[in-house]
Coordinates of C-alpha atoms in Angstrom, one line a residue:
X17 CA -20.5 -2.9 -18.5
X18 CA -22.4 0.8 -17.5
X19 CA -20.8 3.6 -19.8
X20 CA -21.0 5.9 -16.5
X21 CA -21.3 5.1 -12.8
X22 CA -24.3 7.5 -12.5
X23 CA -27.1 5.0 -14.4
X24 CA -26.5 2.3 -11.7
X25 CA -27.7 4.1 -8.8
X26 CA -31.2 5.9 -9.9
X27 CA -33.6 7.0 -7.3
X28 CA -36.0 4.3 -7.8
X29 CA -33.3 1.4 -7.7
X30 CA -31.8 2.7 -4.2
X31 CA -35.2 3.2 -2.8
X32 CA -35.7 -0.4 -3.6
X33 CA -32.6 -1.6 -2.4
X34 CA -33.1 -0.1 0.8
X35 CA -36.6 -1.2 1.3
X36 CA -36.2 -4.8 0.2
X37 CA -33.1 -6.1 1.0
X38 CA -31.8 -6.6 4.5
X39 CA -29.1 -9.5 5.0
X40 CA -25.4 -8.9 4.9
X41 CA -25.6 -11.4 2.5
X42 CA -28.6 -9.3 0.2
X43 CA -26.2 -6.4 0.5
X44 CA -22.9 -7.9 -0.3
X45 CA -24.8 -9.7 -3.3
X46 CA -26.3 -6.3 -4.3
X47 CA -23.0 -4.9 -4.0
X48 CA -20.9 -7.2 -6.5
X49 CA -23.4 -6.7 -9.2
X50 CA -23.0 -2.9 -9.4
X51 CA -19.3 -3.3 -8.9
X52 CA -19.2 -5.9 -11.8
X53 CA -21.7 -3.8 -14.0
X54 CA -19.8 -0.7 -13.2
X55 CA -16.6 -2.4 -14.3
X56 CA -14.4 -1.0 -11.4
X57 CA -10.8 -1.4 -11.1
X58 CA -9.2 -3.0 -7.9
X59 CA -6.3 -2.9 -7.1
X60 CA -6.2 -1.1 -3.8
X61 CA -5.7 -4.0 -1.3
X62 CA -8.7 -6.3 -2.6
X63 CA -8.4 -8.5 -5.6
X64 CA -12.2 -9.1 -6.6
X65 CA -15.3 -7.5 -5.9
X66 CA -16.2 -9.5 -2.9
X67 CA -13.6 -8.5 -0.9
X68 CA -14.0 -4.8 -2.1
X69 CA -17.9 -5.1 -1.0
X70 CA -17.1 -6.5 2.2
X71 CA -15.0 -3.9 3.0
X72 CA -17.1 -1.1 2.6
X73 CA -19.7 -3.4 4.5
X74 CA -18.1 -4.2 7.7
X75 CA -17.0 -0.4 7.8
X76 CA -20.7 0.2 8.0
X77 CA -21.6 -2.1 10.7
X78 CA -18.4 -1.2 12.5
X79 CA -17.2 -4.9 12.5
X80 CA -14.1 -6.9 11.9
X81 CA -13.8 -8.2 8.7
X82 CA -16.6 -11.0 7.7
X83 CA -14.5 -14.0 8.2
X84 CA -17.5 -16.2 10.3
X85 CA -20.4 -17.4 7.8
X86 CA -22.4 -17.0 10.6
X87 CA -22.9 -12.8 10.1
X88 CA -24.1 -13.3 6.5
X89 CA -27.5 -13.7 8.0
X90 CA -27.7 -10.8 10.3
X91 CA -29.9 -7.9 9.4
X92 CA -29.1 -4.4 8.6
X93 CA -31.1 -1.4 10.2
X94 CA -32.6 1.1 7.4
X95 CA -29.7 3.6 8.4
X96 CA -26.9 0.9 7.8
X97 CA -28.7 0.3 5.1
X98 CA -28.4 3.6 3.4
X99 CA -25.1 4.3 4.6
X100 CA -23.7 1.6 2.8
X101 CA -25.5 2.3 -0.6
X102 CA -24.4 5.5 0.0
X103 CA -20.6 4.5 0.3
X104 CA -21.0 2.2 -2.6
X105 CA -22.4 4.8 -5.0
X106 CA -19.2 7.0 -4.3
X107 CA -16.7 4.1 -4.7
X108 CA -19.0 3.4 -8.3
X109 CA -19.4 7.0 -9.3
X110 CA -16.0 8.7 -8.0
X111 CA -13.7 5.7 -8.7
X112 CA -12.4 6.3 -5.0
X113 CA -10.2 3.5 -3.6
X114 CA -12.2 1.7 -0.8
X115 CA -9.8 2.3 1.5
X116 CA -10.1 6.4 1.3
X117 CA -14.1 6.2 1.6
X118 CA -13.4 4.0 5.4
X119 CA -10.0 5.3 5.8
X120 CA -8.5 2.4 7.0
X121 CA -6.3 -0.5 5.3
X122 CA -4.6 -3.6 6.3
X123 CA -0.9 -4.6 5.9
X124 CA 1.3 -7.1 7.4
X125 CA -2.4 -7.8 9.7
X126 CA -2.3 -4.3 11.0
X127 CA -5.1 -1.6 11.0
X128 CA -3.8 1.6 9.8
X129 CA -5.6 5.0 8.7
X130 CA -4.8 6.2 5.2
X131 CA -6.4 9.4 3.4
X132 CA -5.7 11.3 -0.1
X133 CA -2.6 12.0 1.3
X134 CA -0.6 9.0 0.9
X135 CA -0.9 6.0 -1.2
X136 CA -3.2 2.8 -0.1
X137 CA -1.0 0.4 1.3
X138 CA -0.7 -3.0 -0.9
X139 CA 3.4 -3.5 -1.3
X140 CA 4.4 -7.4 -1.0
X141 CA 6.9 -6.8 1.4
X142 CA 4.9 -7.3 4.0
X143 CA 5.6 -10.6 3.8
X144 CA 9.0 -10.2 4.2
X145 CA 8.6 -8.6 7.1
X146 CA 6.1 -11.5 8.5
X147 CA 8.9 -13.5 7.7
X148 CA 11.6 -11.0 9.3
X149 CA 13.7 -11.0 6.0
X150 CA 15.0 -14.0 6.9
X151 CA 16.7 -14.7 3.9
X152 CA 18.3 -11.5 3.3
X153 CA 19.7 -11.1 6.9
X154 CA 20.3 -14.7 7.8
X155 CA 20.9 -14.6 11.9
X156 CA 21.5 -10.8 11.9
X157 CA 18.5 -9.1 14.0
X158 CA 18.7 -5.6 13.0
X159 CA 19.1 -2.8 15.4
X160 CA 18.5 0.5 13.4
X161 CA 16.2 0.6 10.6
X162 CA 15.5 2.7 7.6
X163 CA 12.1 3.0 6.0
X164 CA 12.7 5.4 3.0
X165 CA 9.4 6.9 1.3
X166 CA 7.4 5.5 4.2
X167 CA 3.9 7.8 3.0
X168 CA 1.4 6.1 5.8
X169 CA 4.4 4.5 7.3
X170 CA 2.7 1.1 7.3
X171 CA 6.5 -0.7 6.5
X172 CA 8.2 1.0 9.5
X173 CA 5.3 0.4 12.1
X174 CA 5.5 -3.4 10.9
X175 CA 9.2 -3.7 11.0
X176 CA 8.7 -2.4 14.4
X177 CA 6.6 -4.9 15.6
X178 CA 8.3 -7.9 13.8
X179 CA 11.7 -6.8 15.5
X180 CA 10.9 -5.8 19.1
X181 CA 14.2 -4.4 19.7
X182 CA 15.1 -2.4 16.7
X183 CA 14.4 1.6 16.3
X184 CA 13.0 2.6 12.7
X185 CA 13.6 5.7 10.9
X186 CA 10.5 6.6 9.0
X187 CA 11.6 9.0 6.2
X188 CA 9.2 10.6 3.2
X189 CA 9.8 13.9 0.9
X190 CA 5.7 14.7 2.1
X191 CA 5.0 16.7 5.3
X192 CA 1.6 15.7 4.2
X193 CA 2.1 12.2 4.7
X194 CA 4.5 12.3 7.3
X195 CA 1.5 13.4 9.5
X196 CA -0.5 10.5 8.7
X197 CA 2.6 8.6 9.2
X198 CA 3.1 9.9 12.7
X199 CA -0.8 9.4 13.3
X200 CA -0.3 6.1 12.3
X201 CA 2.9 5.6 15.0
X202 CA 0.6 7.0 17.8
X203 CA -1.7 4.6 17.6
X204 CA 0.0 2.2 17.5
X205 CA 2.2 2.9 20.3
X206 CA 5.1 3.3 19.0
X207 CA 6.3 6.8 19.4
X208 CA 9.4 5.7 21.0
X209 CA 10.5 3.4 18.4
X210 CA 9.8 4.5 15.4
X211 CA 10.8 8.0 13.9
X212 CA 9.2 10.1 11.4
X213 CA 11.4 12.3 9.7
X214 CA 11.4 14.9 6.7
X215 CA 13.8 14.2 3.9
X216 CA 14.3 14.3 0.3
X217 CA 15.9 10.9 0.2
X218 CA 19.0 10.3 2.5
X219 CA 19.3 14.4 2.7
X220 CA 18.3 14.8 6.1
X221 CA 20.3 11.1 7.5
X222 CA 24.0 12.7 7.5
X223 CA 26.1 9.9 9.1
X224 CA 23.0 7.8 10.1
X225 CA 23.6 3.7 9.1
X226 CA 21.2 1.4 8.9
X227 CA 21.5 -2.8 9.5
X228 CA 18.3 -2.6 6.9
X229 CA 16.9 0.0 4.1
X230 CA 13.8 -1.0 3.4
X231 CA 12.2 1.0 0.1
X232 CA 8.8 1.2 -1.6
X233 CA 9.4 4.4 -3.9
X234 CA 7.3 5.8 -6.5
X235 CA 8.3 4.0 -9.6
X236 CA 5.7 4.2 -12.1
X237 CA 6.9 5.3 -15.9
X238 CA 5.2 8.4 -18.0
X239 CA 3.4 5.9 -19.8
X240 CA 1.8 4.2 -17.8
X241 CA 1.3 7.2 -15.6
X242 CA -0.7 8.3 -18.4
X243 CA -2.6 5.1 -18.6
X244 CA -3.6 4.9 -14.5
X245 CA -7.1 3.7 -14.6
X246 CA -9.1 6.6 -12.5
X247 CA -9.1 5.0 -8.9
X248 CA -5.2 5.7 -9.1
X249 CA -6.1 9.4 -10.0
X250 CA -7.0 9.7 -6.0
X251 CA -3.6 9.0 -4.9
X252 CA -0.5 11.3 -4.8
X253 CA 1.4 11.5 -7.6
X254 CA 4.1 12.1 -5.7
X255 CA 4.3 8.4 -4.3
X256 CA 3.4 6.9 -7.9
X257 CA 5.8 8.7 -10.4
X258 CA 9.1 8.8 -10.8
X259 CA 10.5 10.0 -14.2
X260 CA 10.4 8.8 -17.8
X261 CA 11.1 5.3 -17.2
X262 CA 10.4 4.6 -13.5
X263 CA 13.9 4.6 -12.1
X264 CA 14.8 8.0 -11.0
X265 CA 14.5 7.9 -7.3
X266 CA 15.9 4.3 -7.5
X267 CA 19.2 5.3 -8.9
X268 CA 19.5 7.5 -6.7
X269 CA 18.2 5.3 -3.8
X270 CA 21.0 2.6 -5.0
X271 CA 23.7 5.0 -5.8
X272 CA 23.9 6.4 -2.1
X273 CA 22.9 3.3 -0.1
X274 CA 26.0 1.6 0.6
X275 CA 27.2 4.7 2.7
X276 CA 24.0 4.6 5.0
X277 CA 24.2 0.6 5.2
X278 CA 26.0 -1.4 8.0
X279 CA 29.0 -3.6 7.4
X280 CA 26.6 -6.5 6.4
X281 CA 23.9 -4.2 6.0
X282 CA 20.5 -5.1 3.4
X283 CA 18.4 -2.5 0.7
X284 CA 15.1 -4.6 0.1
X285 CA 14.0 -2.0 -2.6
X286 CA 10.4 -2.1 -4.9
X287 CA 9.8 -1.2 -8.0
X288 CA 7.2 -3.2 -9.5
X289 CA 7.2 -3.5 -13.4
X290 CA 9.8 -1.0 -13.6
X291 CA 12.2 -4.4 -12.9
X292 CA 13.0 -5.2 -16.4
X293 CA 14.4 -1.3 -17.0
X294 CA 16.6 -2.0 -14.0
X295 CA 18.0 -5.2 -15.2
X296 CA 18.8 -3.9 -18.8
X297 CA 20.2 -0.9 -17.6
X298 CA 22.4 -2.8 -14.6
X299 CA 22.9 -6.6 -16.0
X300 CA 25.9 -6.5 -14.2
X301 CA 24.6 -6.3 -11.1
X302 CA 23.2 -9.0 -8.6
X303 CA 20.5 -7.7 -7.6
X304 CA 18.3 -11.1 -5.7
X305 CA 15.1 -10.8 -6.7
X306 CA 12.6 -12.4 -4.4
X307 CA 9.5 -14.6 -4.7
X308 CA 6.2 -14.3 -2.5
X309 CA 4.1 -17.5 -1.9
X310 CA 0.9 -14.8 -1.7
X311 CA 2.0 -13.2 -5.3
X312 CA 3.6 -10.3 -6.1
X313 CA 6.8 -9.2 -7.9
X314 CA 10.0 -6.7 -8.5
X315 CA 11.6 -6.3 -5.1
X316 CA 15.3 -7.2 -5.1
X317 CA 17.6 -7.6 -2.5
X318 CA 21.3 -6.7 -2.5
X319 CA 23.9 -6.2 0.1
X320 CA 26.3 -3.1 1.2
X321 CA 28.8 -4.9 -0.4
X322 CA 27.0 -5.8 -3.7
X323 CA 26.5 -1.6 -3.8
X324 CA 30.1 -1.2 -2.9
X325 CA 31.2 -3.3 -6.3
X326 CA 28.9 -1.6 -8.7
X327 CA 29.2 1.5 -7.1
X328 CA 30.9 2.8 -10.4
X329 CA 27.4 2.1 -12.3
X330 CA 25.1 3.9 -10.1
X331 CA 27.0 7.2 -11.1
X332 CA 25.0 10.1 -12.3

């Protein structure tokens, strides 16, 4: 492990770099090394340092991601090659998530752009919504949905696509990220469908009801807050923190969603580690929480009338 980013990327080793090696394969085998010896943390949409390289890579050469063997033997040209080294010494030396340096991420299989202003899109809900929730709304096919703290609005523009007919409110506290959020809808096509709109929580939905709520809010404690390794730094705190112990928004997510819910109406809610707080400070309630066959944990699922019964216990 390097004590600083700056000692892996002298002068003489990027001149040799960029004179000697010339494969995608040369470069994405350069690449791990100095993420290895740099000790980076991942966590951003890519899992291991392969992944993170290849990334950055096919940003570079302006191609899909490398799934066909085939391009490991192409050649970069000396500009590729020192635009890449280039994009790898700030994801060493900055600790910025890949995803800010291309701004672009994947979820649910779709493109979307993503900046400093919202977080990097990585929540395990997207395969719920590959799997249209099946479980938690049975034949239901919902009509109107809700995705509250939407930042990059990745979870709304997905539920749009996985229900054809269904119009999605896409709600965030952050003007800031409501613009890459309606970006985002643009591009996608989606303008019609899909609704970005200003609120702190539900304030702004007076009346509205939703067949689904689906959630990703910030729920990170103070203590681990204080313990984000530095690629978590880039993001908005905003989106990542939520009070001493995690749960602040979520109480108040679960204390008012049974009036913004449908009859047999669904919150699919997120909140990561912060899961064993909720269930010692609500043991009484049934929350269903859900498994991923792709990994991933502490999203529950509860129904209107679940919220209804233990609306007594969401109480300020």
């Amino acid at each position: 492990m390097s004590d600083t980013g700056e000692l892996l990327f002298t002068p003489e080793l990027i001149s040799d770099a960029v004179a000697e090696l010339t494969t995608v394969h040369d470069w994405l085998r350069f690449a791990v090394s100095r993420l290895n010896q740099a000790d980076v943390y991942l966590g951003h949409g890519t899992d291991n340092p392969w992944d993170e390289a290849a990334s950055l890579l096919a940003h570079v050469l302006h191609l899909p991601p490398f799934t066909d063997e085939k391009l490991f033997n192409v050649r970069l040209t000396r500009l590729e090659r020192q635009a890449f080294v280039g994009l790898l010494q700030q994801r060493v030396e900055q600790r910025l998530p890949a995803a800010y340096l291309t701004q672009q991420a994947y979820f649910a299989g779709l493109p979307f752009y993503v900046d400093e202003r919202v977080l990097v899109p990585r929540s395990p809900i997207a395969e719920l919504i590959a799997n249209k929730f099946i479980r938690q709304l049975g034949s239901n096919t919902p009509k109107h949905i809700l995705d509250l703290c939407t930042g990059s609005g990745c979870i709304a523009i997905a539920c749009a696509y996985a229900f054809d007919d269904a119009e999605v409110d896409a709600v965030d506290i952050s003007a800031d990220a409501l613009e890459v959020a309606q970006y985002n809808i643009e591009n996608h096509g989606l303008e019609h469908r899909v609704f970005p709109i200003l609120s702190d929580g539900y304030q702004a939905l007076a009346g509205a009801k939703y067949d689904l709520i689906v959630t990703n809010p910030p729920y990170v404690d103070a203590e681990d807050m204080a313990d984000l390794p530095d690629e978590y730094r880039h993001e908005p705190e905003l989106g990542l923190a939520s009070g001493e112990d995690g749960l602040a928004l979520t109480r108040r997510i679960l204390r008012e969603a049974a009036a913004h819910l449908s009859d047999a109406g669904v919150l699919v809610c997120e909140v990561g580690n912060s899961m064993v707080q909720l269930q010692q400070d609500f043991p009484d309630v049934d929350f269903d929480w859900l498994e991923f066959a792709h990994g991933g944990l502490g999203v529950f699922a509860i129904t209107k009338a679940e919220l209804e019964r233990c609306q007594h216990l969401f109480k300020e």
